[in-house]
Tab-separated table of C-alpha atoms (C1' of nucleotides) in Angstrom:
chain	number	residue	atom	x	y	z
A	140	MET	CA	15.035	5.143	1.242
A	141	PRO	CA	16.343	2.127	2.921
A	142	SER	CA	20.013	2.110	3.529
A	143	ASN	CA	22.051	-1.033	3.057
A	144	LYS	CA	24.990	-0.068	4.863
A	145	PRO	CA	24.402	1.256	8.360
A	146	LYS	CA	27.125	3.932	9.113
A	147	ARG	CA	26.812	3.849	12.803
A	148	LYS	CA	26.756	0.825	15.478
A	149	ASP	CA	23.576	1.880	16.958
A	150	ALA	CA	22.061	1.604	13.412
A	151	ILE	CA	22.984	-2.064	13.167
A	152	GLN	CA	21.637	-2.687	16.721
A	153	THR	CA	18.434	-1.213	15.586
A	154	ARG	CA	18.295	-3.086	12.459
A	155	ALA	CA	18.954	-6.272	14.315
A	156	ALA	CA	16.375	-5.575	16.968
A	157	LEU	CA	13.881	-4.778	14.117
A	158	LEU	CA	14.622	-8.136	12.231
A	159	ALA	CA	14.196	-10.241	15.426
A	160	ALA	CA	11.003	-8.743	16.366
A	161	ALA	CA	9.795	-8.837	12.884
A	162	GLY	CA	10.900	-12.679	12.700
A	163	GLN	CA	8.900	-13.443	15.507
A	164	ALA	CA	5.645	-11.483	14.320
A	165	PHE	CA	5.705	-12.902	10.839
A	166	ALA	CA	6.222	-16.406	12.148
A	167	GLN	CA	3.668	-15.885	14.577
A	168	TYR	CA	0.759	-13.809	12.694
A	169	GLY	CA	1.889	-14.187	9.172
A	170	PHE	CA	2.891	-11.343	6.754
A	171	GLN	CA	-0.572	-9.757	6.444
A	172	ASN	CA	-1.538	-10.052	9.992
A	173	ALA	CA	1.634	-8.731	11.643
A	174	ASN	CA	1.612	-5.346	12.873
A	175	VAL	CA	4.294	-2.781	12.159
A	176	ARG	CA	3.484	-0.976	15.102
A	177	ARG	CA	3.895	-3.907	17.482
A	178	ILE	CA	6.993	-5.005	15.908
A	179	CYS	CA	8.494	-1.718	16.464
A	180	ALA	CA	7.378	-1.778	19.941
A	181	ASP	CA	8.744	-5.171	20.690
A	182	ALA	CA	12.082	-4.031	19.232
A	183	GLY	CA	12.068	-1.189	21.405
A	184	VAL	CA	12.467	0.982	18.369
A	185	ASN	CA	10.387	3.972	16.810
A	186	LEU	CA	7.818	3.404	14.159
A	187	GLY	CA	9.698	5.303	11.688
A	188	ALA	CA	12.680	2.845	11.762
A	189	ILE	CA	11.076	0.592	9.283
A	190	SER	CA	10.491	3.135	6.859
A	191	HIS	CA	14.135	4.310	7.362
A	192	TYR	CA	15.837	1.151	7.328
A	193	PHE	CA	13.713	-1.017	5.041
A	194	GLY	CA	11.293	1.053	3.117
A	195	THR	CA	8.291	-0.897	3.550
A	196	LYS	CA	6.946	-3.903	5.560
A	197	GLU	CA	7.251	-6.055	2.590
A	198	ALA	CA	10.931	-5.121	2.242
A	199	LEU	CA	11.304	-6.016	5.819
A	200	TYR	CA	9.547	-9.266	5.433
A	201	ARG	CA	11.831	-10.187	2.405
A	202	GLU	CA	14.874	-9.497	4.471
A	203	VAL	CA	13.669	-11.529	7.471
A	204	LEU	CA	12.871	-14.533	5.068
A	205	VAL	CA	16.244	-14.464	3.226
A	206	LEU	CA	18.158	-14.075	6.595
A	207	ALA	CA	16.177	-16.692	8.248
A	208	HIS	CA	16.841	-19.375	5.828
A	209	GLN	CA	20.535	-18.416	5.128
A	210	GLU	CA	21.336	-18.619	8.825
A	211	LEU	CA	19.482	-22.141	9.068
A	212	LEU	CA	21.341	-23.440	6.269
A	213	ALA	CA	24.593	-22.073	7.477
A	214	MET	CA	24.100	-23.720	10.785
A	215	GLU	CA	23.012	-27.172	9.343
A	216	PRO	CA	23.860	-27.704	5.587
A	217	VAL	CA	21.776	-30.107	3.629
A	218	PRO	CA	23.112	-33.463	4.192
A	219	ARG	CA	24.229	-35.129	0.928
A	220	MET	CA	24.498	-38.772	-0.077
A	221	GLU	CA	28.068	-39.613	-1.338
A	222	PRO	CA	28.645	-42.455	-3.588
A	223	GLY	CA	29.095	-45.530	-1.595
A	224	ASP	CA	26.932	-44.405	1.171
A	225	ASP	CA	23.916	-46.562	2.240
A	226	PRO	CA	20.791	-45.099	0.980
A	227	VAL	CA	18.881	-46.530	3.779
A	228	ALA	CA	21.030	-44.598	6.114
A	229	ALA	CA	21.138	-41.487	4.081
A	230	PHE	CA	17.212	-41.722	3.758
A	231	ARG	CA	17.062	-41.793	7.707
A	232	ARG	CA	19.644	-38.774	7.878
A	233	ALA	CA	17.436	-36.646	5.147
A	234	VAL	CA	14.084	-37.518	7.240
A	235	GLY	CA	15.924	-36.315	10.429
A	236	TYR	CA	17.102	-33.143	8.757
A	237	MET	CA	13.808	-32.250	7.329
A	238	LEU	CA	11.878	-32.831	10.437
A	239	ARG	CA	14.504	-30.911	12.445
A	240	PHE	CA	14.168	-28.208	9.948
A	241	THR	CA	10.511	-27.592	10.625
A	242	LEU	CA	9.811	-28.999	14.201
A	243	VAL	CA	12.901	-27.951	16.378
A	244	ARG	CA	12.567	-24.616	18.180
A	245	ARG	CA	16.211	-23.711	18.204
A	246	THR	CA	17.242	-21.433	20.992
A	247	ASN	CA	19.328	-19.690	18.605
A	248	HIS	CA	16.596	-19.316	15.826
A	249	PRO	CA	13.186	-19.524	17.477
A	250	HIS	CA	11.421	-18.512	14.107
A	251	ALA	CA	13.379	-19.682	11.184
A	252	GLY	CA	11.505	-22.823	10.935
A	253	ARG	CA	8.224	-21.539	11.517
A	254	ILE	CA	8.367	-18.579	9.110
A	255	ILE	CA	9.289	-21.252	6.485
A	256	ALA	CA	6.304	-23.406	7.155
A	257	ARG	CA	4.107	-20.345	7.107
A	258	GLU	CA	5.409	-19.433	3.453
A	259	ILE	CA	4.395	-23.165	2.530
A	260	ARG	CA	0.798	-22.575	4.049
A	261	GLU	CA	0.159	-18.919	3.064
A	262	PRO	CA	2.524	-18.189	0.026
A	263	THR	CA	3.597	-14.572	-0.471
A	264	ALA	CA	5.282	-13.236	-3.320
A	265	ALA	CA	8.574	-14.267	-1.748
A	266	LEU	CA	7.802	-18.129	-2.183
A	267	ASP	CA	9.670	-18.482	-5.303
A	268	GLU	CA	12.790	-17.278	-3.810
A	269	LEU	CA	12.532	-19.359	-0.900
A	270	ILE	CA	11.691	-22.478	-2.984
A	271	SER	CA	14.671	-22.052	-5.371
A	272	ARG	CA	16.971	-21.216	-2.733
A	273	VAL	CA	16.109	-23.599	-0.021
A	274	MET	CA	13.360	-26.132	-0.769
A	275	GLN	CA	14.338	-27.335	-4.274
A	276	PRO	CA	17.926	-28.176	-3.297
A	277	VAL	CA	16.537	-30.295	-0.510
A	278	ARG	CA	13.913	-31.839	-2.394
A	279	GLN	CA	16.493	-32.717	-5.408
A	280	GLU	CA	18.531	-34.565	-2.765
A	281	MET	CA	15.530	-36.527	-1.410
A	282	VAL	CA	14.640	-37.533	-4.817
A	283	ARG	CA	18.231	-38.892	-5.464
A	284	ILE	CA	18.203	-40.912	-2.081
A	285	VAL	CA	14.780	-42.228	-2.933
A	286	GLY	CA	16.078	-42.955	-6.348
A	287	ALA	CA	18.682	-45.137	-4.683
A	288	LEU	CA	16.208	-46.987	-2.564
A	289	LEU	CA	14.086	-47.905	-5.834
A	290	SER	CA	15.189	-50.085	-8.568
A	291	PRO	CA	16.677	-48.334	-11.604
A	292	SER	CA	13.826	-49.649	-13.683
A	293	ASP	CA	11.261	-47.417	-11.524
A	294	GLY	CA	10.667	-44.139	-13.445
A	295	LEU	CA	11.018	-40.685	-12.354
A	296	ALA	CA	7.475	-40.181	-11.692
A	297	LEU	CA	7.406	-42.984	-8.921
A	298	ARG	CA	10.641	-41.351	-7.441
A	299	GLU	CA	8.965	-37.831	-7.417
A	300	GLN	CA	5.805	-39.335	-6.056
A	301	CYS	CA	7.517	-41.161	-3.158
A	302	THR	CA	9.525	-37.806	-2.405
A	303	ASN	CA	6.224	-35.878	-2.217
A	304	PHE	CA	4.957	-38.440	0.454
A	305	VAL	CA	8.078	-38.021	2.315
A	306	ILE	CA	7.878	-34.289	2.412
A	307	GLY	CA	4.350	-34.596	3.336
A	308	LEU	CA	5.184	-36.796	6.300
A	309	CYS	CA	7.824	-34.444	7.475
A	310	VAL	CA	5.904	-31.144	7.015
A	311	PHE	CA	2.471	-31.973	7.994
A	312	PRO	CA	3.273	-32.149	11.928
A	313	GLU	CA	4.132	-28.426	11.425
A	314	LEU	CA	1.401	-27.522	9.186
A	315	GLY	CA	-1.197	-29.236	10.863
A	316	GLY	CA	0.300	-28.888	14.515
A	317	GLU	CA	-2.764	-27.074	16.005
A	318	VAL	CA	-4.941	-29.753	14.673
A	319	LEU	CA	-2.881	-32.625	15.919
A	320	LYS	CA	-2.649	-30.795	19.336
A	321	ARG	CA	-6.511	-30.826	19.905
A	322	PHE	CA	-6.353	-34.481	18.739
A	323	GLY	CA	-4.601	-35.282	21.838
A	324	GLN	CA	-1.206	-35.993	19.632
A	325	PRO	CA	1.153	-33.192	20.424
A	326	VAL	CA	3.996	-32.501	17.960
A	327	PRO	CA	7.460	-33.374	19.067
A	328	ARG	CA	9.608	-30.338	19.661
A	329	THR	CA	12.790	-30.921	21.289
A	330	GLU	CA	15.882	-32.420	19.696
A	331	GLU	CA	15.496	-35.649	21.226
A	332	GLU	CA	11.688	-36.103	20.855
A	333	VAL	CA	12.119	-35.081	17.110
A	334	ALA	CA	15.086	-37.707	16.584
A	335	ALA	CA	12.943	-40.317	17.769
A	336	PHE	CA	10.024	-39.191	15.766
A	337	ALA	CA	12.082	-38.907	12.949
A	338	GLY	CA	12.940	-42.924	13.266
A	339	ILE	CA	9.508	-43.713	13.241
A	340	VAL	CA	8.572	-41.517	10.233
A	341	ALA	CA	11.831	-42.879	8.242
A	342	GLU	CA	10.648	-46.350	8.873
A	343	PHE	CA	6.922	-45.663	7.862
A	344	ALA	CA	8.291	-44.257	4.584
A	345	LEU	CA	10.521	-46.993	3.825
A	346	GLY	CA	7.757	-49.382	4.127
A	347	GLY	CA	5.694	-47.291	1.826
A	348	ILE	CA	8.360	-46.777	-0.667
A	349	ARG	CA	9.156	-50.598	-0.893
A	350	GLN	CA	5.542	-51.405	-1.171
A	351	LEU	CA	5.124	-48.944	-4.202
A	352	ALA	CA	8.475	-50.695	-5.696
A	353	ALA	CA	7.097	-53.982	-5.212
A	354	LEU	CA	3.688	-53.084	-6.787
A	355	ASN	CA	5.316	-51.326	-9.792
A	356	ALA	CA	7.734	-54.545	-10.318
B	25	MET	CA	-29.613	-7.983	15.624
B	26	PRO	CA	-29.283	-10.720	13.147
B	27	SER	CA	-32.610	-12.549	12.489
B	28	ASN	CA	-32.681	-16.442	12.552
B	29	LYS	CA	-35.792	-16.791	10.362
B	30	PRO	CA	-36.140	-14.771	7.395
B	31	LYS	CA	-39.649	-13.807	6.972
B	32	ARG	CA	-39.825	-12.985	3.301
B	33	LYS	CA	-38.471	-14.917	0.207
B	34	ASP	CA	-36.008	-12.212	-1.081
B	35	ALA	CA	-34.677	-12.284	2.456
B	36	ILE	CA	-33.458	-16.118	1.967
B	37	GLN	CA	-32.055	-15.144	-1.222
B	38	THR	CA	-29.994	-12.299	0.193
B	39	ARG	CA	-28.807	-14.779	2.730
B	40	ALA	CA	-27.957	-17.519	0.334
B	41	ALA	CA	-25.986	-15.164	-1.924
B	42	LEU	CA	-24.301	-13.878	1.039
B	43	LEU	CA	-23.327	-17.283	2.506
B	44	ALA	CA	-22.203	-18.229	-1.087
B	45	ALA	CA	-20.224	-15.233	-1.785
B	46	ALA	CA	-18.616	-15.341	1.813
B	47	GLY	CA	-17.828	-19.102	1.405
B	48	GLN	CA	-15.786	-18.357	-1.745
B	49	ALA	CA	-14.043	-15.225	-0.127
B	50	PHE	CA	-13.152	-17.196	3.283
B	51	ALA	CA	-11.775	-20.282	1.284
B	52	GLN	CA	-9.732	-18.125	-0.739
B	53	TYR	CA	-8.501	-15.399	1.357
B	54	GLY	CA	-8.986	-16.636	4.901
B	55	PHE	CA	-11.116	-15.111	7.512
B	56	GLN	CA	-8.990	-11.941	8.338
B	57	ASN	CA	-8.197	-10.945	4.765
B	58	ALA	CA	-11.591	-11.667	3.260
B	59	ASN	CA	-13.295	-8.198	2.569
B	60	VAL	CA	-17.026	-7.748	3.770
B	61	ARG	CA	-17.398	-4.959	1.105
B	62	ARG	CA	-16.292	-7.239	-1.709
B	63	ILE	CA	-18.120	-9.855	-0.321
B	64	CYS	CA	-21.437	-8.120	-0.496
B	65	ALA	CA	-20.543	-6.784	-3.889
B	66	ASP	CA	-19.918	-10.390	-5.311
B	67	ALA	CA	-23.121	-11.363	-3.666
B	68	GLY	CA	-24.716	-8.434	-5.314
B	69	VAL	CA	-26.102	-7.359	-1.809
B	70	ASN	CA	-25.999	-4.050	0.115
B	71	LEU	CA	-23.139	-3.704	2.683
B	72	GLY	CA	-25.547	-3.501	5.507
B	73	ALA	CA	-26.964	-6.976	4.713
B	74	ILE	CA	-24.119	-8.399	7.017
B	75	SER	CA	-24.978	-6.408	9.820
B	76	HIS	CA	-28.718	-7.284	9.250
B	77	TYR	CA	-28.681	-10.691	8.720
B	78	PHE	CA	-25.577	-12.066	10.677
B	79	GLY	CA	-24.543	-9.102	12.962
B	80	THR	CA	-20.664	-9.383	12.575
B	81	LYS	CA	-18.147	-10.697	9.971
B	82	GLU	CA	-17.327	-13.558	12.492
B	83	ALA	CA	-20.657	-14.744	12.710
B	84	LEU	CA	-21.114	-14.980	9.157
B	85	TYR	CA	-17.904	-16.948	9.142
B	86	ARG	CA	-19.127	-19.432	11.745
B	87	GLU	CA	-22.410	-19.875	9.852
B	88	VAL	CA	-20.482	-20.405	6.488
B	89	LEU	CA	-18.254	-22.822	8.218
B	90	VAL	CA	-20.884	-25.004	9.721
B	91	LEU	CA	-22.951	-25.027	6.729
B	92	ALA	CA	-20.241	-26.135	4.569
B	93	HIS	CA	-19.384	-29.054	6.501
B	94	GLN	CA	-23.030	-30.016	7.081
B	95	GLU	CA	-23.620	-30.028	3.414
B	96	LEU	CA	-20.377	-31.842	2.678
B	97	LEU	CA	-21.100	-34.675	5.117
B	98	ALA	CA	-24.615	-34.973	4.030
B	99	MET	CA	-23.573	-35.582	0.351
B	100	GLU	CA	-20.867	-37.805	1.408
B	101	PRO	CA	-21.167	-39.517	4.867
B	102	VAL	CA	-17.865	-41.005	6.579
B	103	PRO	CA	-17.691	-44.616	5.312
B	104	ARG	CA	-17.715	-46.900	8.250
B	105	MET	CA	-15.971	-50.515	8.472
B	106	GLU	CA	-18.743	-52.881	9.247
B	107	PRO	CA	-17.861	-56.228	10.897
B	108	GLY	CA	-16.804	-58.624	8.273
B	109	ASP	CA	-15.545	-56.172	6.026
B	110	ASP	CA	-12.005	-56.392	4.635
B	111	PRO	CA	-9.976	-53.975	6.426
B	112	VAL	CA	-7.562	-53.284	3.405
B	113	ALA	CA	-10.666	-52.529	1.341
B	114	ALA	CA	-11.812	-50.242	4.299
B	115	PHE	CA	-8.594	-48.468	4.448
B	116	ARG	CA	-8.453	-47.796	0.682
B	117	ARG	CA	-12.133	-46.575	1.026
B	118	ALA	CA	-11.280	-44.316	4.009
B	119	VAL	CA	-8.084	-42.764	2.121
B	120	GLY	CA	-10.076	-42.092	-1.035
B	121	TYR	CA	-12.670	-40.403	1.125
B	122	MET	CA	-10.237	-38.164	2.771
B	123	LEU	CA	-8.532	-37.433	-0.510
B	124	ARG	CA	-11.861	-36.603	-2.033
B	125	PHE	CA	-12.865	-34.400	1.011
B	126	THR	CA	-10.060	-31.855	0.518
B	127	LEU	CA	-8.950	-32.097	-3.129
B	128	VAL	CA	-11.842	-32.493	-5.277
B	129	ARG	CA	-13.529	-29.028	-6.113
B	130	ARG	CA	-17.272	-30.105	-6.392
B	131	THR	CA	-19.372	-28.063	-8.729
B	132	ASN	CA	-22.201	-28.092	-6.020
B	133	HIS	CA	-19.549	-27.231	-3.255
B	134	PRO	CA	-16.616	-25.086	-4.603
B	135	HIS	CA	-15.252	-24.124	-1.256
B	136	ALA	CA	-16.428	-26.464	1.579
B	137	GLY	CA	-13.048	-28.527	1.234
B	138	ARG	CA	-10.975	-25.482	0.700
B	139	ILE	CA	-12.517	-23.706	3.625
B	140	ILE	CA	-11.807	-26.521	5.855
B	141	ALA	CA	-8.221	-27.144	4.822
B	142	ARG	CA	-8.013	-23.385	5.518
B	143	GLU	CA	-8.935	-23.972	9.131
B	144	ILE	CA	-6.396	-26.570	9.522
B	145	ARG	CA	-3.846	-24.175	8.199
B	146	GLU	CA	-4.740	-20.996	10.288
B	147	PRO	CA	-7.104	-22.191	12.892
B	148	THR	CA	-9.759	-19.508	14.365
B	149	ALA	CA	-11.848	-19.529	17.039
B	150	ALA	CA	-14.438	-22.195	15.098
B	151	LEU	CA	-11.564	-24.659	14.823
B	152	ASP	CA	-12.704	-26.519	17.878
B	153	GLU	CA	-16.312	-27.006	16.752
B	154	LEU	CA	-15.153	-28.266	13.344
B	155	ILE	CA	-12.941	-30.612	14.933
B	156	SER	CA	-15.463	-32.212	17.375
B	157	ARG	CA	-18.200	-32.278	14.653
B	158	VAL	CA	-16.295	-33.329	11.413
B	159	MET	CA	-12.764	-34.307	11.875
B	160	GLN	CA	-13.005	-36.300	15.219
B	161	PRO	CA	-15.550	-38.689	13.698
B	162	VAL	CA	-13.355	-39.209	10.647
B	163	ARG	CA	-10.185	-39.566	12.520
B	164	GLN	CA	-11.808	-42.080	14.894
B	165	GLU	CA	-12.879	-44.330	12.106
B	166	MET	CA	-9.548	-44.274	10.473
B	167	VAL	CA	-7.979	-45.226	14.015
B	168	ARG	CA	-10.343	-48.154	13.987
B	169	ILE	CA	-9.369	-49.265	10.503
B	170	VAL	CA	-5.953	-48.996	11.185
B	171	GLY	CA	-6.161	-50.979	14.386
B	172	ALA	CA	-7.944	-53.796	12.069
B	173	LEU	CA	-4.735	-53.422	9.957
B	174	LEU	CA	-2.159	-54.089	12.664
B	175	SER	CA	-2.116	-56.864	15.040
B	176	PRO	CA	-4.256	-56.643	18.312
B	177	SER	CA	-0.871	-56.785	20.423
B	178	ASP	CA	0.078	-53.445	18.851
B	179	GLY	CA	-0.629	-50.523	21.312
B	180	LEU	CA	-3.013	-47.649	20.901
B	181	ALA	CA	0.006	-45.322	20.381
B	182	LEU	CA	0.971	-47.032	17.218
B	183	ARG	CA	-2.499	-47.101	15.696
B	184	GLU	CA	-2.734	-43.196	16.469
B	185	GLN	CA	0.743	-42.692	14.973
B	186	CYS	CA	-0.081	-44.388	11.983
B	187	THR	CA	-3.305	-42.597	11.533
B	188	ASN	CA	-1.364	-39.256	11.990
B	189	PHE	CA	0.708	-40.377	8.841
B	190	VAL	CA	-2.173	-41.295	6.899
B	191	ILE	CA	-3.842	-37.961	7.611
B	192	GLY	CA	-0.585	-36.094	6.807
B	193	LEU	CA	-0.341	-37.953	3.513
B	194	CYS	CA	-4.109	-37.377	2.738
B	195	VAL	CA	-4.205	-33.537	3.808
B	196	PHE	CA	-0.606	-32.408	2.639
B	197	PRO	CA	-1.470	-32.224	-0.913
B	198	GLU	CA	-4.133	-29.564	-0.230
B	199	LEU	CA	-2.104	-27.912	2.457
B	200	GLY	CA	1.126	-27.532	0.365
B	201	GLY	CA	-0.669	-27.294	-3.010
B	202	GLU	CA	1.195	-24.136	-4.072
B	203	VAL	CA	4.584	-25.577	-3.125
B	204	LEU	CA	3.868	-28.903	-4.897
B	205	LYS	CA	2.607	-26.940	-8.114
B	206	ARG	CA	6.002	-25.097	-7.900
B	207	PHE	CA	7.823	-28.242	-7.861
B	208	GLY	CA	6.137	-29.359	-10.966
B	209	GLN	CA	3.867	-31.636	-9.213
B	210	PRO	CA	0.401	-30.299	-9.476
B	211	VAL	CA	-2.132	-31.660	-7.210
B	212	PRO	CA	-4.775	-33.816	-8.630
B	213	ARG	CA	-8.454	-32.258	-8.611
B	214	THR	CA	-10.911	-34.067	-10.599
B	215	GLU	CA	-12.826	-37.009	-9.554
B	216	GLU	CA	-10.834	-39.581	-11.564
B	217	GLU	CA	-7.372	-38.009	-10.939
B	218	VAL	CA	-7.936	-38.259	-7.269
B	219	ALA	CA	-9.101	-41.742	-7.265
B	220	ALA	CA	-5.947	-42.789	-9.062
B	221	PHE	CA	-3.940	-40.938	-6.450
B	222	ALA	CA	-5.843	-42.255	-3.563
B	223	GLY	CA	-4.855	-45.668	-5.001
B	224	ILE	CA	-1.239	-44.836	-4.855
B	225	VAL	CA	-1.510	-43.210	-1.292
B	226	ALA	CA	-3.217	-46.125	0.161
B	227	GLU	CA	-0.669	-48.501	-1.213
B	228	PHE	CA	2.252	-46.319	0.327
B	229	ALA	CA	0.409	-46.049	3.605
B	230	LEU	CA	-0.268	-49.925	3.777
B	231	GLY	CA	3.415	-50.452	3.150
B	232	GLY	CA	4.225	-47.888	6.017
B	233	ILE	CA	1.758	-49.532	8.322
B	234	ARG	CA	2.995	-53.101	7.827
B	235	GLN	CA	6.688	-51.885	8.242
B	236	LEU	CA	5.914	-50.329	11.672
B	237	ALA	CA	3.829	-53.329	12.552
B	238	ALA	CA	6.731	-55.556	11.603
B	239	LEU	CA	9.341	-53.644	13.713
B	240	ASN	CA	6.869	-53.692	16.694
B	241	ALA	CA	6.586	-57.117	16.442
C	147	DA	C1'	-56.277	0.320	-1.097
C	148	DA	C1'	-54.163	1.139	3.139
C	149	DC	C1'	-51.162	-0.543	6.556
C	150	DC	C1'	-47.112	-2.557	8.627
C	151	DA	C1'	-43.427	-5.432	9.067
C	152	DT	C1'	-39.213	-6.301	6.740
C	153	DA	C1'	-35.762	-5.843	3.436
C	154	DT	C1'	-32.491	-2.415	1.152
C	155	DT	C1'	-29.980	1.696	0.451
C	156	DA	C1'	-27.002	5.225	1.279
C	157	DT	C1'	-23.910	6.994	4.531
C	158	DA	C1'	-21.465	7.916	8.573
C	159	DC	C1'	-18.252	6.904	12.043
C	160	DA	C1'	-14.431	4.826	14.864
C	161	DT	C1'	-10.403	1.995	14.343
C	162	DT	C1'	-6.602	0.180	12.353
C	163	DT	C1'	-2.791	0.200	9.403
C	164	DG	C1'	1.118	1.185	6.263
C	165	DT	C1'	3.731	4.909	5.075
C	166	DA	C1'	5.950	9.614	5.158
C	167	DT	C1'	8.490	13.385	7.134
C	168	DA	C1'	9.778	17.530	9.350
C	169	DA	C1'	12.209	18.442	13.811
C	170	DG	C1'	15.431	17.335	17.226
C	171	DA	C1'	19.279	14.401	18.982
C	172	DT	C1'	23.635	12.269	18.579
C	173	DA	C1'	27.863	10.477	17.220
C	174	DA	C1'	31.887	10.896	14.453
C	175	DA	C1'	34.775	13.763	11.639
C	176	DC	C1'	37.857	17.597	10.866
D	288	DG	C1'	34.653	22.733	19.357
D	289	DT	C1'	32.208	23.008	15.430
D	290	DT	C1'	30.308	20.773	11.675
D	291	DT	C1'	28.003	17.231	9.470
D	292	DA	C1'	26.050	13.134	8.440
D	293	DT	C1'	22.709	10.047	10.302
D	294	DC	C1'	19.994	8.090	13.708
D	295	DT	C1'	15.627	8.953	16.591
D	296	DT	C1'	11.211	10.980	17.728
D	297	DA	C1'	6.761	12.642	17.428
D	298	DT	C1'	3.188	13.375	14.452
D	299	DA	C1'	0.464	13.426	10.414
D	300	DC	C1'	-2.107	11.362	6.551
D	301	DA	C1'	-4.596	8.643	3.679
D	302	DA	C1'	-6.482	4.348	2.770
D	303	DA	C1'	-8.952	0.382	4.066
D	304	DT	C1'	-12.071	-2.034	7.017
D	305	DG	C1'	-15.763	-3.661	10.189
D	306	DT	C1'	-19.884	-1.919	12.065
D	307	DA	C1'	-24.251	0.804	12.921
D	308	DT	C1'	-28.205	3.370	11.461
D	309	DA	C1'	-31.709	6.660	9.776
D	310	DA	C1'	-34.189	6.918	5.763
D	311	DT	C1'	-36.548	4.793	1.811
D	312	DA	C1'	-38.546	1.081	-0.868
D	313	DT	C1'	-41.293	-3.051	-0.910
D	314	DG	C1'	-43.686	-7.074	-0.210
D	315	DG	C1'	-47.560	-9.268	1.936
D	316	DT	C1'	-51.842	-9.116	4.863
D	317	DT	C1'	-55.994	-7.329	6.066
DNA sequence: AACCATATTATACATTTGTATAAGATAAAC
DNA sequence: GTTTATCTTATACAAATGTATAATATGGTT
């Protein structure tokens, strides 16, 4: 039976080590291909610890996923566009946010972005929770901002369509990173590289949105 | 030892059934999670057939992958921009091509596009061959076309960058299809839906390219 | 019709993997 | 210091899986 409240401090250390090692493994290999024996070895923990603390591999994965995105959101909340804000500036901020989210390998969170990207590529049963708690709010905000960039006469469908394109532009570098690397187009990873890249992506997307708005008029 | 030239006609039937079932399985579950017993069962073939005809699961996978993209390219060659062609028209054609390639579930090729998309998401040892034989040529052509859209003063880096964006826009619907579906944004699948979608994607991308070209000037 | 190469079948084997648990070790409570 | 809750260890087990092969069946050739 998994215990939710560890009663001794060595227990919370063991749990933490397990969660950290599991996060790395799941981010790198995916749920199926991650190996519980290796996770335990990396964590410096006995194999039985997974049964003891989490019950099953899947329960461990769920906990890793939830924890990762909670911490990620806590350290960098979704930027909201307030009334009076410049939509273009808000859009640039939002693009930067999404790109940082997936691309930057944070020292304090080496696997959070990667594990979420993996859930996009290879959905598991945990995807729905991840969508409703993390992705949907981010997307909603992006739809609002794109709506502000378009004219009020543009329909919801166009707003959603443009949002999809923007999300695609922001997520593809991570999803297709291996292929881009082999094309000689390595993906930016540091905070500065990603910021510069985000500027270009935002301009490209702005041009696209304006083009579709013009055609729609 | 796998035999390369089947000597009897029931052999080529068995091989073909195996390749078809394996294609489905690899496209749906990926290399690791595809199950050889299930593949053989679906193919109506004995388990030993994989050893007999291909040797190993990995060899079977390679053959499936190569066959899939050979046939796909044979039935629809990469559209080339000839001298004198309108770059914008060529661009629209190329975008349509890439989107059809990944999105349309052809009746004669139910898994080719999917298996290639999967290779992008989860690269295996076979990715390099796939890149050099299929993706690189398509990308090269896209770089040429994008170059024609930009002014000659724009550098190679900008051409490559724009091309990456276009590829991202075209591949993301397949890569992130499950997520888009949960966002209430189902991905177009039929020939007609994809054609309409391709028109929008092309306009969006054209707007983006022009924006970056203007900024660069 | 007899023969031989080749395809098919059934089965076995070795690994890997997730899970469970009994026995032992250890820290906190009394 | 003894007791007790709980963490850790070592080990076992069953299921799944890729691979290999001896035995059998079968189609083509002479």
